[in-house]
Amino acid sequence: AHADGFNDQKEKFREKLLLFKKCKSLIYCSEHEAVAAAIETEINSEKISWSFSKEADFIVNFLQGILSLISNSGEVYEFKPKFTDSSSLESLVHCLVCCLYIGVDTLSLNDSIDKIEGVQMRLTIKAATNGCYLIDDSYNNDLSALEVATDCLIRQNQRKKKTIILSDILQSGMSDEVLYEKVASLISERPIDRLIGIGDRITRLSDT
């Protein structure tokens, strides 16, 4: 939906970056390569980058429940968040990098992280019937949300078989053929046993 009205992705990024033209500093994730490239060319302010896998001002690791941020000067900061899904972790890292940049001490940050409650209308795990568990992300229905929910699903070990129930994805900015080819690719790359599609579009393309 965010792509509507723009000629291409670069034009969309340039327009969005107008919001940050007068910022003193800009914190961003360098893993989003197209966004990072646009920031490097469009923003003259101080830029602070972070990444799980690429060269950045802060390198981030998340292992065995410990979130580590390593600055380019070699300082290591460790935190123990209560959530593990990639979307929440990305939001948290943005906040942590900002806090470290402005000088908040790590003890205060860890105390604050302990007080963070799950945001309503986001992905939740619920006990269901017959010993099953339901991962509910019904308020978000796009490719990014599907990837987050699917990654969360495959991390659950309570039951061996895993099912995705997916309704039509609307306002994606893509044709149905391209969209559901991406959906099929995302699901086929993960150990999912069954997909239940709900809606005219997803069922029409179920055999493609």
PDB file of C-alpha atoms in Angstrom:
ATOM      1  CA  ALA A   1       0.000   0.000   0.000  1.00  0.00           C
ATOM      2  CA  HIS A   2       2.904   2.385   0.734  1.00  0.00           C
ATOM      3  CA  ALA A   3       4.172   1.972  -2.843  1.00  0.00           C
ATOM      4  CA  ASP A   4       1.019   3.354  -4.456  1.00  0.00           C
ATOM      5  CA  GLY A   5       1.566   6.698  -6.191  1.00  0.00           C
ATOM      6  CA  PHE A   6       5.350   6.320  -6.587  1.00  0.00           C
ATOM      7  CA  ASN A   7       7.117   5.439  -9.832  1.00  0.00           C
ATOM      8  CA  ASP A   8       9.540   3.108  -8.067  1.00  0.00           C
ATOM      9  CA  GLN A   9      11.016   2.192  -4.697  1.00  0.00           C
ATOM     10  CA  LYS A  10      13.798   4.794  -4.878  1.00  0.00           C
ATOM     11  CA  GLU A  11      11.289   7.588  -5.355  1.00  0.00           C
ATOM     12  CA  LYS A  12       9.312   6.350  -2.348  1.00  0.00           C
ATOM     13  CA  PHE A  13      12.430   6.283  -0.159  1.00  0.00           C
ATOM     14  CA  ARG A  14      13.465   9.773  -1.234  1.00  0.00           C
ATOM     15  CA  GLU A  15      10.036  11.110  -0.353  1.00  0.00           C
ATOM     16  CA  LYS A  16       9.976   9.438   3.059  1.00  0.00           C
ATOM     17  CA  LEU A  17      13.482  10.649   3.864  1.00  0.00           C
ATOM     18  CA  LEU A  18      12.279  14.248   3.539  1.00  0.00           C
ATOM     19  CA  LEU A  19      10.900  13.693   7.059  1.00  0.00           C
ATOM     20  CA  PHE A  20      14.474  13.382   8.360  1.00  0.00           C
ATOM     21  CA  LYS A  21      16.265  16.084   6.359  1.00  0.00           C
ATOM     22  CA  LYS A  22      16.695  18.380   9.382  1.00  0.00           C
ATOM     23  CA  CYS A  23      17.458  15.714  11.982  1.00  0.00           C
ATOM     24  CA  LYS A  24      20.724  16.134  13.881  1.00  0.00           C
ATOM     25  CA  SER A  25      21.265  12.343  13.780  1.00  0.00           C
ATOM     26  CA  LEU A  26      19.577   9.388  12.099  1.00  0.00           C
ATOM     27  CA  ILE A  27      19.650   5.819  13.428  1.00  0.00           C
ATOM     28  CA  TYR A  28      18.903   3.079  10.933  1.00  0.00           C
ATOM     29  CA  CYS A  29      19.325  -0.634  10.205  1.00  0.00           C
ATOM     30  CA  SER A  30      21.916  -1.137   7.446  1.00  0.00           C
ATOM     31  CA  GLU A  31      20.493  -4.583   6.579  1.00  0.00           C
ATOM     32  CA  HIS A  32      17.721  -2.876   4.633  1.00  0.00           C
ATOM     33  CA  GLU A  33      20.104  -2.230   1.757  1.00  0.00           C
ATOM     34  CA  ALA A  34      17.869  -0.075  -0.424  1.00  0.00           C
ATOM     35  CA  VAL A  35      16.889   2.111   2.529  1.00  0.00           C
ATOM     36  CA  ALA A  36      20.521   2.354   3.674  1.00  0.00           C
ATOM     37  CA  ALA A  37      21.645   3.377   0.183  1.00  0.00           C
ATOM     38  CA  ALA A  38      18.985   6.090   0.047  1.00  0.00           C
ATOM     39  CA  ILE A  39      19.999   7.365   3.488  1.00  0.00           C
ATOM     40  CA  GLU A  40      23.656   7.585   2.454  1.00  0.00           C
ATOM     41  CA  THR A  41      22.815   9.708  -0.588  1.00  0.00           C
ATOM     42  CA  GLU A  42      19.893  11.792   0.728  1.00  0.00           C
ATOM     43  CA  ILE A  43      20.820  12.517   4.368  1.00  0.00           C
ATOM     44  CA  ASN A  44      23.703  14.799   5.345  1.00  0.00           C
ATOM     45  CA  SER A  45      23.139  14.507   9.102  1.00  0.00           C
ATOM     46  CA  GLU A  46      25.140  12.225  11.379  1.00  0.00           C
ATOM     47  CA  LYS A  47      24.232   8.622  10.612  1.00  0.00           C
ATOM     48  CA  ILE A  48      24.369   5.770  13.162  1.00  0.00           C
ATOM     49  CA  SER A  49      23.866   2.289  11.708  1.00  0.00           C
ATOM     50  CA  TRP A  50      23.278  -1.110  13.271  1.00  0.00           C
ATOM     51  CA  SER A  51      23.052  -4.614  11.850  1.00  0.00           C
ATOM     52  CA  PHE A  52      22.809  -8.290  12.726  1.00  0.00           C
ATOM     53  CA  SER A  53      24.937  -9.334   9.766  1.00  0.00           C
ATOM     54  CA  LYS A  54      26.574  -6.370   7.985  1.00  0.00           C
ATOM     55  CA  GLU A  55      29.272  -3.866   8.850  1.00  0.00           C
ATOM     56  CA  ALA A  56      27.760  -1.105  10.998  1.00  0.00           C
ATOM     57  CA  ASP A  57      28.387   1.233  13.920  1.00  0.00           C
ATOM     58  CA  PHE A  58      26.706  -1.341  16.172  1.00  0.00           C
ATOM     59  CA  ILE A  59      26.850  -5.088  15.476  1.00  0.00           C
ATOM     60  CA  VAL A  60      23.938  -6.928  17.063  1.00  0.00           C
ATOM     61  CA  ASN A  61      23.719 -10.564  18.189  1.00  0.00           C
ATOM     62  CA  PHE A  62      20.825 -12.423  19.757  1.00  0.00           C
ATOM     63  CA  LEU A  63      21.822 -15.786  21.252  1.00  0.00           C
ATOM     64  CA  GLN A  64      20.166 -17.833  24.004  1.00  0.00           C
ATOM     65  CA  GLY A  65      17.926 -14.945  25.009  1.00  0.00           C
ATOM     66  CA  ILE A  66      20.765 -12.415  25.309  1.00  0.00           C
ATOM     67  CA  LEU A  67      20.744  -9.368  23.034  1.00  0.00           C
ATOM     68  CA  SER A  68      24.283  -7.995  22.560  1.00  0.00           C
ATOM     69  CA  LEU A  69      25.234  -4.700  20.952  1.00  0.00           C
ATOM     70  CA  ILE A  70      28.910  -4.215  20.061  1.00  0.00           C
ATOM     71  CA  SER A  71      29.942  -0.671  19.181  1.00  0.00           C
ATOM     72  CA  ASN A  72      32.584   0.088  16.559  1.00  0.00           C
ATOM     73  CA  SER A  73      34.864   1.107  19.451  1.00  0.00           C
ATOM     74  CA  GLY A  74      34.617  -2.419  20.888  1.00  0.00           C
ATOM     75  CA  GLU A  75      32.264  -1.756  23.812  1.00  0.00           C
ATOM     76  CA  VAL A  76      29.771  -4.562  24.485  1.00  0.00           C
ATOM     77  CA  TYR A  77      26.283  -3.947  25.870  1.00  0.00           C
ATOM     78  CA  GLU A  78      24.075  -6.884  26.900  1.00  0.00           C
ATOM     79  CA  PHE A  79      20.333  -6.982  27.473  1.00  0.00           C
ATOM     80  CA  LYS A  80      17.764  -9.697  28.169  1.00  0.00           C
ATOM     81  CA  PRO A  81      14.433  -8.881  26.489  1.00  0.00           C
ATOM     82  CA  LYS A  82      11.249 -10.790  27.292  1.00  0.00           C
ATOM     83  CA  PHE A  83      10.299 -11.177  23.613  1.00  0.00           C
ATOM     84  CA  THR A  84      12.048 -12.943  20.731  1.00  0.00           C
ATOM     85  CA  ASP A  85      10.153 -12.143  17.515  1.00  0.00           C
ATOM     86  CA  SER A  86      12.200 -10.296  14.903  1.00  0.00           C
ATOM     87  CA  SER A  87       9.853  -7.305  14.594  1.00  0.00           C
ATOM     88  CA  SER A  88       9.936  -6.524  18.330  1.00  0.00           C
ATOM     89  CA  LEU A  89      13.711  -7.061  18.474  1.00  0.00           C
ATOM     90  CA  GLU A  90      14.260  -4.661  15.583  1.00  0.00           C
ATOM     91  CA  SER A  91      12.178  -1.972  17.295  1.00  0.00           C
ATOM     92  CA  LEU A  92      14.021  -2.582  20.558  1.00  0.00           C
ATOM     93  CA  VAL A  93      17.461  -2.304  18.946  1.00  0.00           C
ATOM     94  CA  HIS A  94      16.514   1.049  17.417  1.00  0.00           C
ATOM     95  CA  CYS A  95      15.543   2.286  20.892  1.00  0.00           C
ATOM     96  CA  LEU A  96      18.668   0.861  22.553  1.00  0.00           C
ATOM     97  CA  VAL A  97      21.041   2.377  19.998  1.00  0.00           C
ATOM     98  CA  CYS A  98      19.313   5.733  20.471  1.00  0.00           C
ATOM     99  CA  CYS A  99      19.578   5.485  24.274  1.00  0.00           C
ATOM    100  CA  LEU A 100      23.243   4.489  24.139  1.00  0.00           C
ATOM    101  CA  TYR A 101      23.910   7.339  21.725  1.00  0.00           C
ATOM    102  CA  ILE A 102      22.432   9.935  24.101  1.00  0.00           C
ATOM    103  CA  GLY A 103      24.207   8.429  27.104  1.00  0.00           C
ATOM    104  CA  VAL A 104      21.634   6.389  29.020  1.00  0.00           C
ATOM    105  CA  ASP A 105      23.420   3.861  31.254  1.00  0.00           C
ATOM    106  CA  THR A 106      22.923   0.121  30.630  1.00  0.00           C
ATOM    107  CA  LEU A 107      21.602  -0.539  34.156  1.00  0.00           C
ATOM    108  CA  SER A 108      18.711   1.858  33.557  1.00  0.00           C
ATOM    109  CA  LEU A 109      18.103   0.317  30.148  1.00  0.00           C
ATOM    110  CA  ASN A 110      17.925  -3.229  31.545  1.00  0.00           C
ATOM    111  CA  ASP A 111      15.505  -2.066  34.270  1.00  0.00           C
ATOM    112  CA  SER A 112      13.365  -0.434  31.592  1.00  0.00           C
ATOM    113  CA  ILE A 113      13.374  -3.526  29.358  1.00  0.00           C
ATOM    114  CA  ASP A 114      12.019  -5.608  32.270  1.00  0.00           C
ATOM    115  CA  LYS A 115       9.013  -3.274  32.414  1.00  0.00           C
ATOM    116  CA  ILE A 116       8.127  -3.457  28.735  1.00  0.00           C
ATOM    117  CA  GLU A 117       4.742  -5.095  28.196  1.00  0.00           C
ATOM    118  CA  GLY A 118       3.595  -6.709  24.971  1.00  0.00           C
ATOM    119  CA  VAL A 119       1.844  -4.314  22.623  1.00  0.00           C
ATOM    120  CA  GLN A 120      -1.775  -5.171  22.013  1.00  0.00           C
ATOM    121  CA  MET A 121      -2.913  -5.832  18.439  1.00  0.00           C
ATOM    122  CA  ARG A 122       0.395  -7.521  17.749  1.00  0.00           C
ATOM    123  CA  LEU A 123       1.387 -11.154  17.478  1.00  0.00           C
ATOM    124  CA  THR A 124       0.265 -13.225  20.492  1.00  0.00           C
ATOM    125  CA  ILE A 125       0.482 -16.938  21.385  1.00  0.00           C
ATOM    126  CA  LYS A 126      -2.662 -18.476  22.850  1.00  0.00           C
ATOM    127  CA  ALA A 127      -3.512 -21.932  24.192  1.00  0.00           C
ATOM    128  CA  ALA A 128      -6.125 -23.580  21.951  1.00  0.00           C
ATOM    129  CA  THR A 129      -8.104 -26.846  22.008  1.00  0.00           C
ATOM    130  CA  ASN A 130      -6.662 -30.371  21.893  1.00  0.00           C
ATOM    131  CA  GLY A 131      -3.317 -29.249  23.254  1.00  0.00           C
ATOM    132  CA  CYS A 132      -2.699 -26.923  20.301  1.00  0.00           C
ATOM    133  CA  TYR A 133      -1.302 -23.408  20.333  1.00  0.00           C
ATOM    134  CA  LEU A 134      -2.525 -20.528  18.191  1.00  0.00           C
ATOM    135  CA  ILE A 135      -0.221 -17.733  17.041  1.00  0.00           C
ATOM    136  CA  ASP A 136      -2.605 -14.840  16.438  1.00  0.00           C
ATOM    137  CA  ASP A 137      -1.476 -12.013  14.181  1.00  0.00           C
ATOM    138  CA  SER A 138      -4.901 -11.136  12.824  1.00  0.00           C
ATOM    139  CA  TYR A 139      -4.347  -7.372  12.993  1.00  0.00           C
ATOM    140  CA  ASN A 140      -1.404  -7.500  10.570  1.00  0.00           C
ATOM    141  CA  ASN A 141      -1.671  -9.081   7.156  1.00  0.00           C
ATOM    142  CA  ASP A 142       1.225  -8.379   4.820  1.00  0.00           C
ATOM    143  CA  LEU A 143       4.391 -10.184   3.722  1.00  0.00           C
ATOM    144  CA  SER A 144       6.502  -8.788   6.558  1.00  0.00           C
ATOM    145  CA  ALA A 145       3.948  -9.776   9.197  1.00  0.00           C
ATOM    146  CA  LEU A 146       3.621 -13.234   7.620  1.00  0.00           C
ATOM    147  CA  GLU A 147       7.390 -13.737   7.790  1.00  0.00           C
ATOM    148  CA  VAL A 148       7.507 -12.673  11.451  1.00  0.00           C
ATOM    149  CA  ALA A 149       4.561 -14.889  12.408  1.00  0.00           C
ATOM    150  CA  THR A 150       5.950 -17.865  10.463  1.00  0.00           C
ATOM    151  CA  ASP A 151       9.381 -17.529  12.070  1.00  0.00           C
ATOM    152  CA  CYS A 152       7.670 -17.410  15.459  1.00  0.00           C
ATOM    153  CA  LEU A 153       5.653 -20.515  14.530  1.00  0.00           C
ATOM    154  CA  ILE A 154       8.670 -22.644  13.613  1.00  0.00           C
ATOM    155  CA  ARG A 155      10.382 -21.728  16.887  1.00  0.00           C
ATOM    156  CA  GLN A 156       7.537 -23.301  18.874  1.00  0.00           C
ATOM    157  CA  ASN A 157       8.269 -26.889  19.900  1.00  0.00           C
ATOM    158  CA  GLN A 158       5.047 -27.743  21.743  1.00  0.00           C
ATOM    159  CA  ARG A 159       3.612 -29.621  18.757  1.00  0.00           C
ATOM    160  CA  LYS A 160       5.373 -31.147  15.738  1.00  0.00           C
ATOM    161  CA  LYS A 161       2.869 -30.304  13.006  1.00  0.00           C
ATOM    162  CA  LYS A 162       2.490 -26.672  12.000  1.00  0.00           C
ATOM    163  CA  THR A 163      -0.369 -25.063  10.052  1.00  0.00           C
ATOM    164  CA  ILE A 164      -0.774 -21.570   8.625  1.00  0.00           C
ATOM    165  CA  ILE A 165      -4.256 -20.108   8.148  1.00  0.00           C
ATOM    166  CA  LEU A 166      -3.951 -17.149   5.788  1.00  0.00           C
ATOM    167  CA  SER A 167      -6.607 -14.836   4.385  1.00  0.00           C
ATOM    168  CA  ASP A 168      -6.291 -12.680   1.263  1.00  0.00           C
ATOM    169  CA  ILE A 169      -3.524 -10.068   1.556  1.00  0.00           C
ATOM    170  CA  LEU A 170      -4.874  -6.723   0.385  1.00  0.00           C
ATOM    171  CA  GLN A 171      -3.188  -3.463  -0.657  1.00  0.00           C
ATOM    172  CA  SER A 172       0.213  -5.082  -1.187  1.00  0.00           C
ATOM    173  CA  GLY A 173       1.049  -2.922  -4.203  1.00  0.00           C
ATOM    174  CA  MET A 174       1.733  -6.126  -6.201  1.00  0.00           C
ATOM    175  CA  SER A 175      -0.290  -8.192  -8.606  1.00  0.00           C
ATOM    176  CA  ASP A 176      -1.891 -11.270  -7.067  1.00  0.00           C
ATOM    177  CA  GLU A 177       0.376 -13.518  -9.130  1.00  0.00           C
ATOM    178  CA  VAL A 178       3.574 -11.857  -7.879  1.00  0.00           C
ATOM    179  CA  LEU A 179       2.280 -11.545  -4.304  1.00  0.00           C
ATOM    180  CA  TYR A 180       1.268 -15.176  -3.878  1.00  0.00           C
ATOM    181  CA  GLU A 181       4.413 -16.406  -5.608  1.00  0.00           C
ATOM    182  CA  LYS A 182       6.301 -14.597  -2.815  1.00  0.00           C
ATOM    183  CA  VAL A 183       3.945 -16.109  -0.212  1.00  0.00           C
ATOM    184  CA  ALA A 184       4.513 -19.595  -1.635  1.00  0.00           C
ATOM    185  CA  SER A 185       8.283 -19.096  -1.651  1.00  0.00           C
ATOM    186  CA  LEU A 186       8.282 -17.840   1.950  1.00  0.00           C
ATOM    187  CA  ILE A 187       6.254 -20.812   3.191  1.00  0.00           C
ATOM    188  CA  SER A 188       8.108 -23.450   1.120  1.00  0.00           C
ATOM    189  CA  GLU A 189      11.412 -22.366   2.669  1.00  0.00           C
ATOM    190  CA  ARG A 190      10.107 -23.224   6.147  1.00  0.00           C
ATOM    191  CA  PRO A 191       8.979 -26.510   7.755  1.00  0.00           C
ATOM    192  CA  ILE A 192       5.232 -25.908   7.423  1.00  0.00           C
ATOM    193  CA  ASP A 193       2.943 -28.951   7.151  1.00  0.00           C
ATOM    194  CA  ARG A 194      -0.256 -27.324   5.924  1.00  0.00           C
ATOM    195  CA  LEU A 195      -1.565 -24.031   4.522  1.00  0.00           C
ATOM    196  CA  ILE A 196      -5.258 -23.139   4.733  1.00  0.00           C
ATOM    197  CA  GLY A 197      -6.170 -20.232   2.460  1.00  0.00           C
ATOM    198  CA  ILE A 198      -9.280 -18.117   3.073  1.00  0.00           C
ATOM    199  CA  GLY A 199     -10.483 -15.734   0.379  1.00  0.00           C
ATOM    200  CA  ASP A 200     -11.116 -15.569  -3.370  1.00  0.00           C
ATOM    201  CA  ARG A 201      -7.612 -14.457  -4.356  1.00  0.00           C
ATOM    202  CA  ILE A 202      -5.527 -16.959  -2.424  1.00  0.00           C
ATOM    203  CA  THR A 203      -7.787 -19.875  -3.298  1.00  0.00           C
ATOM    204  CA  ARG A 204      -7.842 -18.915  -7.003  1.00  0.00           C
ATOM    205  CA  LEU A 205      -4.049 -19.079  -7.095  1.00  0.00           C
ATOM    206  CA  SER A 206      -3.641 -22.109  -4.817  1.00  0.00           C
ATOM    207  CA  ASP A 207      -2.516 -24.367  -7.688  1.00  0.00           C
ATOM    208  CA  THR A 208      -0.033 -21.930  -9.242  1.00  0.00           C
TER     209      THR A 208
END
